[in-house]
PDB file of N, CA and C in Angstrom:
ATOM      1  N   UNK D   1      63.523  82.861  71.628  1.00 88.00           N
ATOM      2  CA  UNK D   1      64.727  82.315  71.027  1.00 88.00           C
ATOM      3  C   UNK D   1      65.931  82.422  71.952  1.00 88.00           C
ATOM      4  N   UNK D   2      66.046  83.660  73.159  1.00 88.00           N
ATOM      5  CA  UNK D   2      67.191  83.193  73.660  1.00 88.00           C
ATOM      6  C   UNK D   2      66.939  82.333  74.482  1.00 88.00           C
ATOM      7  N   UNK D   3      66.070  81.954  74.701  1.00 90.00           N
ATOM      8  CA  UNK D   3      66.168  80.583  75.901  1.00 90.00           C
ATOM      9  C   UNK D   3      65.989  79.573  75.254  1.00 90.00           C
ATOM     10  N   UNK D   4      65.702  78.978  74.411  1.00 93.00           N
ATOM     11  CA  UNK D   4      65.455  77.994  73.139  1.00 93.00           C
ATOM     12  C   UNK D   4      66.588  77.206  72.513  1.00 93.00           C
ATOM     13  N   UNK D   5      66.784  78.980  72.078  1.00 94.00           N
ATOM     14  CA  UNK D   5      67.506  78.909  70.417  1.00 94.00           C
ATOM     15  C   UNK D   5      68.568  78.751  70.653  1.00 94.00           C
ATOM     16  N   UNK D   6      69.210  78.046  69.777  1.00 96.00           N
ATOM     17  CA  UNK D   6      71.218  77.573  70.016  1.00 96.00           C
ATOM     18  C   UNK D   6      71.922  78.071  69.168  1.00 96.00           C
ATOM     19  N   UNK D   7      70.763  77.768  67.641  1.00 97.00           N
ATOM     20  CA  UNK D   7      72.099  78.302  66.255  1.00 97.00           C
ATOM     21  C   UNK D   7      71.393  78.746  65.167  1.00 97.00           C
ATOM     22  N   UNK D   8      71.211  79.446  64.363  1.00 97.00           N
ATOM     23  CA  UNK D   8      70.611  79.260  63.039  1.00 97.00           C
ATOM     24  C   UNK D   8      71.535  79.848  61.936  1.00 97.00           C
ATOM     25  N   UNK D   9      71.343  78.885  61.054  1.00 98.00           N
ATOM     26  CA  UNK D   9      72.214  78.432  59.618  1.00 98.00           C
ATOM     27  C   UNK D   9      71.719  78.753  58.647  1.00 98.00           C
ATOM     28  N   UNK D  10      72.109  79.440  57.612  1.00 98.00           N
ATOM     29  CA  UNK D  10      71.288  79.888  56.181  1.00 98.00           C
ATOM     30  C   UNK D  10      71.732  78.765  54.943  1.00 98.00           C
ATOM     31  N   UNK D  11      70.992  78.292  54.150  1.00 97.00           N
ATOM     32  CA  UNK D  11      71.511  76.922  53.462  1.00 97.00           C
ATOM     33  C   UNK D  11      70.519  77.158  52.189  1.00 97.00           C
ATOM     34  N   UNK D  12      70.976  77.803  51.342  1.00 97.00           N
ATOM     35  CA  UNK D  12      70.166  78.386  49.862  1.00 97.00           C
ATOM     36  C   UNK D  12      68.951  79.683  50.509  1.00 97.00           C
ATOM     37  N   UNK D  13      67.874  78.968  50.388  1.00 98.00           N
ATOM     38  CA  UNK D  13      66.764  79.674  50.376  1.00 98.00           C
ATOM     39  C   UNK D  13      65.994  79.029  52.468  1.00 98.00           C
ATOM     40  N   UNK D  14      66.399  78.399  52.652  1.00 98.00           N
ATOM     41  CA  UNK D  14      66.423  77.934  54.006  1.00 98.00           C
ATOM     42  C   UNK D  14      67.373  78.137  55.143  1.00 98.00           C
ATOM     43  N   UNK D  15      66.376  77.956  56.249  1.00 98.00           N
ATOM     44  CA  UNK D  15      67.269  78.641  57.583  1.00 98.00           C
ATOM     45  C   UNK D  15      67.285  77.376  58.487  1.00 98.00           C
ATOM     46  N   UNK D  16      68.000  76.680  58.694  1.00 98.00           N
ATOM     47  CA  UNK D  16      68.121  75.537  59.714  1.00 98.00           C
ATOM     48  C   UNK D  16      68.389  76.277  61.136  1.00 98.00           C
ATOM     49  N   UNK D  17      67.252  76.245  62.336  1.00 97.00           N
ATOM     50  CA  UNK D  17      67.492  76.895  63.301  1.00 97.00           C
ATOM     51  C   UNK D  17      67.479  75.396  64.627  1.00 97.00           C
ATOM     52  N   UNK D  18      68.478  75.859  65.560  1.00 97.00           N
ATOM     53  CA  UNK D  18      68.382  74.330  65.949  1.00 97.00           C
ATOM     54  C   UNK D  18      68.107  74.893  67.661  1.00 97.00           C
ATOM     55  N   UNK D  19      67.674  73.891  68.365  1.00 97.00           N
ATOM     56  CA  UNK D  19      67.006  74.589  69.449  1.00 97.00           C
ATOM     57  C   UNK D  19      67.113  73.647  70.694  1.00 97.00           C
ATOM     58  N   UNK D  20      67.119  73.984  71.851  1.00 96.00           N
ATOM     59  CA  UNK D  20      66.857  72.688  72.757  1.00 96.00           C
ATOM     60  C   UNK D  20      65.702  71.720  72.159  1.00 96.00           C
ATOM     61  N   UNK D  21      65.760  70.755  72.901  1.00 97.00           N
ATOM     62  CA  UNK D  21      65.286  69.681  73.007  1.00 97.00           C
ATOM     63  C   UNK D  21      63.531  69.568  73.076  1.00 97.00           C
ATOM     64  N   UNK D  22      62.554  69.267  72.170  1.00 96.00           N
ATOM     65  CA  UNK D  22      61.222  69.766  72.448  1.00 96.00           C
ATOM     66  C   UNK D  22      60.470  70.948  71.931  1.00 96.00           C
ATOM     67  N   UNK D  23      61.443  71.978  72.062  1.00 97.00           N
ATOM     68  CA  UNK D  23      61.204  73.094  71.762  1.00 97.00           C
ATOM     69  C   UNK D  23      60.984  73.961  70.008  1.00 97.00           C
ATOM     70  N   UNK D  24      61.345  73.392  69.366  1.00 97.00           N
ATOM     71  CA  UNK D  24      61.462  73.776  67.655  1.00 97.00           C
ATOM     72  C   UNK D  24      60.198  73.739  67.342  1.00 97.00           C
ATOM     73  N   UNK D  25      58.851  72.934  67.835  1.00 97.00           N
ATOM     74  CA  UNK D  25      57.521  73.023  67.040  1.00 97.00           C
ATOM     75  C   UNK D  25      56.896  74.328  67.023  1.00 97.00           C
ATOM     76  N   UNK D  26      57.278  74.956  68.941  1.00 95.00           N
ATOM     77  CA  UNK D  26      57.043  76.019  69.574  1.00 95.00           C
ATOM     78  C   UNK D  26      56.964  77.443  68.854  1.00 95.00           C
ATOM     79  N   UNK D  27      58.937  77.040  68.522  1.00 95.00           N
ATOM     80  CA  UNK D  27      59.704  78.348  67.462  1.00 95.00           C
ATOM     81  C   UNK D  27      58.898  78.202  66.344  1.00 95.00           C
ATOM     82  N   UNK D  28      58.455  77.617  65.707  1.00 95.00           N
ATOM     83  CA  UNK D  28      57.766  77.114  64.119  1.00 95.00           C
ATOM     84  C   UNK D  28      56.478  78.133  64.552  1.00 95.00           C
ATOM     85  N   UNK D  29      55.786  77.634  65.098  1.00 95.00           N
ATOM     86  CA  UNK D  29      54.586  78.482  65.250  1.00 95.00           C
ATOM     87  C   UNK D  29      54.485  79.772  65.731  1.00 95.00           C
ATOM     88  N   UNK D  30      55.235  80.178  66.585  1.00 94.00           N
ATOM     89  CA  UNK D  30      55.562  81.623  66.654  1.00 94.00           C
ATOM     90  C   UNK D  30      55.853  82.392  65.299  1.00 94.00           C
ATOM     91  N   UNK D  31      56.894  81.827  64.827  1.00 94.00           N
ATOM     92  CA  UNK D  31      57.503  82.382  63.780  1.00 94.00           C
ATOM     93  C   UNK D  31      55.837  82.379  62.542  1.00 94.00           C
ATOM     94  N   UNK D  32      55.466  81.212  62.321  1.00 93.00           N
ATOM     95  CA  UNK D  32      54.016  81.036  61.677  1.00 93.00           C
ATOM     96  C   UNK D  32      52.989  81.957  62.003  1.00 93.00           C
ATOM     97  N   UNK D  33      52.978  82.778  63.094  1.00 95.00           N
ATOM     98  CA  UNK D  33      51.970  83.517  63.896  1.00 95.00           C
ATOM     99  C   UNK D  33      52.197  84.933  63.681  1.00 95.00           C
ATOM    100  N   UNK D  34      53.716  85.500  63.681  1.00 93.00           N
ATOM    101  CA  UNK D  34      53.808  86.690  63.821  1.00 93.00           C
ATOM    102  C   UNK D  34      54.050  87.071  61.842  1.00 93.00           C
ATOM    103  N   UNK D  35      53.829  86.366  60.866  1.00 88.00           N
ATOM    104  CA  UNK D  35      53.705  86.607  59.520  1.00 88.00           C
ATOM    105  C   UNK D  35      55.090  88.005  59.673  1.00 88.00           C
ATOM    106  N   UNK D  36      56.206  87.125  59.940  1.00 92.00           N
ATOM    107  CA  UNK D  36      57.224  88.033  59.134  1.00 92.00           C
ATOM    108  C   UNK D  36      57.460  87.638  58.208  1.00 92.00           C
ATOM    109  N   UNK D  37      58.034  89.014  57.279  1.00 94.00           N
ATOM    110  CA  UNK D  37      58.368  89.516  56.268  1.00 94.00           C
ATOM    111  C   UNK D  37      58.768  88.325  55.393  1.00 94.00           C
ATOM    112  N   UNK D  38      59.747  88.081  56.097  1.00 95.00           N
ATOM    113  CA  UNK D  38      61.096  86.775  55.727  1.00 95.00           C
ATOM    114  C   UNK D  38      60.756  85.408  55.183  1.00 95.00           C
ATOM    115  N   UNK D  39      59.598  85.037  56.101  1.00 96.00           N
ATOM    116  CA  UNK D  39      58.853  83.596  56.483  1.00 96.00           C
ATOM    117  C   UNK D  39      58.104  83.385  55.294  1.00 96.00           C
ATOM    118  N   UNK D  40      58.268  82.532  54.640  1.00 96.00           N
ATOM    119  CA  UNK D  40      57.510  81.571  53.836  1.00 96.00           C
ATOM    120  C   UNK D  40      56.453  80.738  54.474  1.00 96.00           C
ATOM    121  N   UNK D  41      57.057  79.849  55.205  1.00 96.00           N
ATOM    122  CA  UNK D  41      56.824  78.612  56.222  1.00 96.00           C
ATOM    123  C   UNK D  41      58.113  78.059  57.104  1.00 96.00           C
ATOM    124  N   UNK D  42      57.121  77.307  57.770  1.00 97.00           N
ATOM    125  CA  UNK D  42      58.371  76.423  58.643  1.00 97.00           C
ATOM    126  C   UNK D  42      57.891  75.131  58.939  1.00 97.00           C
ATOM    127  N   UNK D  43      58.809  74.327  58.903  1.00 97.00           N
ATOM    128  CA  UNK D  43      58.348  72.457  59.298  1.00 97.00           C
ATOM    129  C   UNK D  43      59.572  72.626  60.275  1.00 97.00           C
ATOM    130  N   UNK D  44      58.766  71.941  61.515  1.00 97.00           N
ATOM    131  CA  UNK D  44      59.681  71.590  62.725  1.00 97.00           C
ATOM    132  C   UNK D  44      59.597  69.770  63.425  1.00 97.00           C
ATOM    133  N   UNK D  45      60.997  69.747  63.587  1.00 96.00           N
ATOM    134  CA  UNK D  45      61.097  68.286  63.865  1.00 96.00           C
ATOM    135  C   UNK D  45      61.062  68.754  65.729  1.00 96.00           C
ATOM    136  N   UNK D  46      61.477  67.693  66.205  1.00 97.00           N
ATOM    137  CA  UNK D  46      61.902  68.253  67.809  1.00 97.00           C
ATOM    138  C   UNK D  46      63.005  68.757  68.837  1.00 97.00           C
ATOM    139  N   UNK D  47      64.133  69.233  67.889  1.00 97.00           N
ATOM    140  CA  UNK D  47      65.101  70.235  68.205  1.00 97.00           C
ATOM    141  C   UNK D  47      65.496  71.161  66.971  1.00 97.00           C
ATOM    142  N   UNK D  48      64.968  70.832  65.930  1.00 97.00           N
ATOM    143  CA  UNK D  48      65.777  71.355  64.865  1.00 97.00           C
ATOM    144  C   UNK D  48      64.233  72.214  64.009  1.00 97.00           C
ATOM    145  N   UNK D  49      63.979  73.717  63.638  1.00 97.00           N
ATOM    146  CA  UNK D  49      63.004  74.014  63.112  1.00 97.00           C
ATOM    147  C   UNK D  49      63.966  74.636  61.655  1.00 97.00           C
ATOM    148  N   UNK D  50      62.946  74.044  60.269  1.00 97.00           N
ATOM    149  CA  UNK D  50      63.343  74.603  58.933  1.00 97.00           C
ATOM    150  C   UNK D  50      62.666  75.712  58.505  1.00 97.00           C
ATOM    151  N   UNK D  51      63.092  76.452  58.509  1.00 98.00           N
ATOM    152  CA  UNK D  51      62.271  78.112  58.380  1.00 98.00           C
ATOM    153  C   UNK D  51      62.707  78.066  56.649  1.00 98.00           C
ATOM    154  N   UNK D  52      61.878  78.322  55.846  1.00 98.00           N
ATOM    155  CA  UNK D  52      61.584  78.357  54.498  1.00 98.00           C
ATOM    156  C   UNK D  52      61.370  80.030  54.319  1.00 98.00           C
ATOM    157  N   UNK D  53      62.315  80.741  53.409  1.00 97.00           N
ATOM    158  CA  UNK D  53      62.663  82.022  52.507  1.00 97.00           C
ATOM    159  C   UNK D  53      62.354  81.987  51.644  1.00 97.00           C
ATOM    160  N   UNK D  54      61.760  82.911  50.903  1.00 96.00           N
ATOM    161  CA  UNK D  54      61.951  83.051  49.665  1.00 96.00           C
ATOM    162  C   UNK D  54      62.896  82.938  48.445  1.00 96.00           C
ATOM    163  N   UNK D  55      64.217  83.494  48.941  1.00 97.00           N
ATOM    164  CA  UNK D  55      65.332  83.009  48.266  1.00 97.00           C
ATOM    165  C   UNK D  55      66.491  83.231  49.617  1.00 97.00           C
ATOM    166  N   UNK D  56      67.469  83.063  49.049  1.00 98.00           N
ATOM    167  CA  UNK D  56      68.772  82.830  49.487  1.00 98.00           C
ATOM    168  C   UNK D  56      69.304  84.673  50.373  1.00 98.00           C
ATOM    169  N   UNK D  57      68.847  85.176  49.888  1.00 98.00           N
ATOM    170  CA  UNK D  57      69.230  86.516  49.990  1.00 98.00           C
ATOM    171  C   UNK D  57      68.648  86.511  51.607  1.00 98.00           C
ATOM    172  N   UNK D  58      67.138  86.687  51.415  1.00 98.00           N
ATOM    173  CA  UNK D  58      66.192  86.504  52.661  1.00 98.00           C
ATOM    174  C   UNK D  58      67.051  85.767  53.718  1.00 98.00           C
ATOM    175  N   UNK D  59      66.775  84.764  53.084  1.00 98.00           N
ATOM    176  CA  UNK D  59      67.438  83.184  53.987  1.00 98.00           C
ATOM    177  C   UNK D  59      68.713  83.549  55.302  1.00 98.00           C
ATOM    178  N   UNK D  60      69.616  83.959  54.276  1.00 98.00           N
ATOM    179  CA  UNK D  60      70.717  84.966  54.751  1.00 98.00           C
ATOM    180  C   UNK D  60      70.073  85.967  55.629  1.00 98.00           C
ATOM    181  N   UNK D  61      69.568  86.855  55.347  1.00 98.00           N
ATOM    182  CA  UNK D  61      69.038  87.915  56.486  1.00 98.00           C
ATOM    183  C   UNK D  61      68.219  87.715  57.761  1.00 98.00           C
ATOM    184  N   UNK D  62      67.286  86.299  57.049  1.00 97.00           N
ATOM    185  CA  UNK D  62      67.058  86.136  58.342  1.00 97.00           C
ATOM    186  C   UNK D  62      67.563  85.053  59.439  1.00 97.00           C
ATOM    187  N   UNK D  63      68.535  84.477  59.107  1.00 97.00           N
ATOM    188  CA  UNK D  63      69.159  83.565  59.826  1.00 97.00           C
ATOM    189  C   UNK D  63      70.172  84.654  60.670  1.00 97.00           C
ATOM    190  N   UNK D  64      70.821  85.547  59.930  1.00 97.00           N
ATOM    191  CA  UNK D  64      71.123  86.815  60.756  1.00 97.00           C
ATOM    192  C   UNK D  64      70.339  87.476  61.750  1.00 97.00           C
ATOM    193  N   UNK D  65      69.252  87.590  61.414  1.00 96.00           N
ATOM    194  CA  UNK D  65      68.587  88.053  62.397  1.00 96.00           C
ATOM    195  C   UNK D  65      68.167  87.136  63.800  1.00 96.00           C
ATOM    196  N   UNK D  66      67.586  86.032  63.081  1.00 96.00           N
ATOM    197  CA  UNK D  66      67.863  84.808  64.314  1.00 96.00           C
ATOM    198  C   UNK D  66      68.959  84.638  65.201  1.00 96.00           C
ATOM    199  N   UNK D  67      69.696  84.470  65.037  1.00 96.00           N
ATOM    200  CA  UNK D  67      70.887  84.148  65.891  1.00 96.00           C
ATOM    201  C   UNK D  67      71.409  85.372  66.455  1.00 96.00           C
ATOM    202  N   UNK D  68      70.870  86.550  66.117  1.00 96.00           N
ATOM    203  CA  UNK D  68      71.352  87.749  67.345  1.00 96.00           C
ATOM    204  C   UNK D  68      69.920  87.687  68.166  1.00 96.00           C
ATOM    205  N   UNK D  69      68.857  87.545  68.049  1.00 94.00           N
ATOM    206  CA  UNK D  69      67.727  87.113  69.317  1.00 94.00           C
ATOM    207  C   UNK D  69      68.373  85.834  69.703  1.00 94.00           C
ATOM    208  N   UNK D  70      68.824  84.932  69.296  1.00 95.00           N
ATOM    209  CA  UNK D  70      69.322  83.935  70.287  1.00 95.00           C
ATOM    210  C   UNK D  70      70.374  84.297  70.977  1.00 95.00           C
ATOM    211  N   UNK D  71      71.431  84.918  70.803  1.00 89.00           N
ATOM    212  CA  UNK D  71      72.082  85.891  71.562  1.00 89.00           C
ATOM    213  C   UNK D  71      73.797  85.526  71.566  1.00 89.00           C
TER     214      UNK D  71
END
């Protein structure tokens, strides 16, 4: 994520994480792979990955947590 990652946004129960160019399917499956806590799922377009929470609370924590690994 710090070489990637640009921003991530908490938006209800979802985390809009936005990323260079290409790169978001990448973040999706990592994130899909390492079964954190946080992660529901994720659908990734090709800069922009939607990381799916459980609720809003999550969502919030982990979009916090995202964007300090992006740096």
């Amino acid at each position: 994520l710090s070489q990637f990652g640009r921003r991530a946004a908490a938006a209800q129960n979802l985390v809009v994480l936005s990323s260079e160019l290409g790169s978001a399917p990448a973040i999706a499956r990592a994130l899909d792979r390492v079964s954190h806590p946080l992660v529901v799922g994720t659908l990734a377009g090709d800069d922009t990955c939607l990381v799916i929470a459980a609720d809003a609370k999550a969502a919030r924590a982990l979009a916090d947590e995202l964007g300090r690994a992006i740096g």
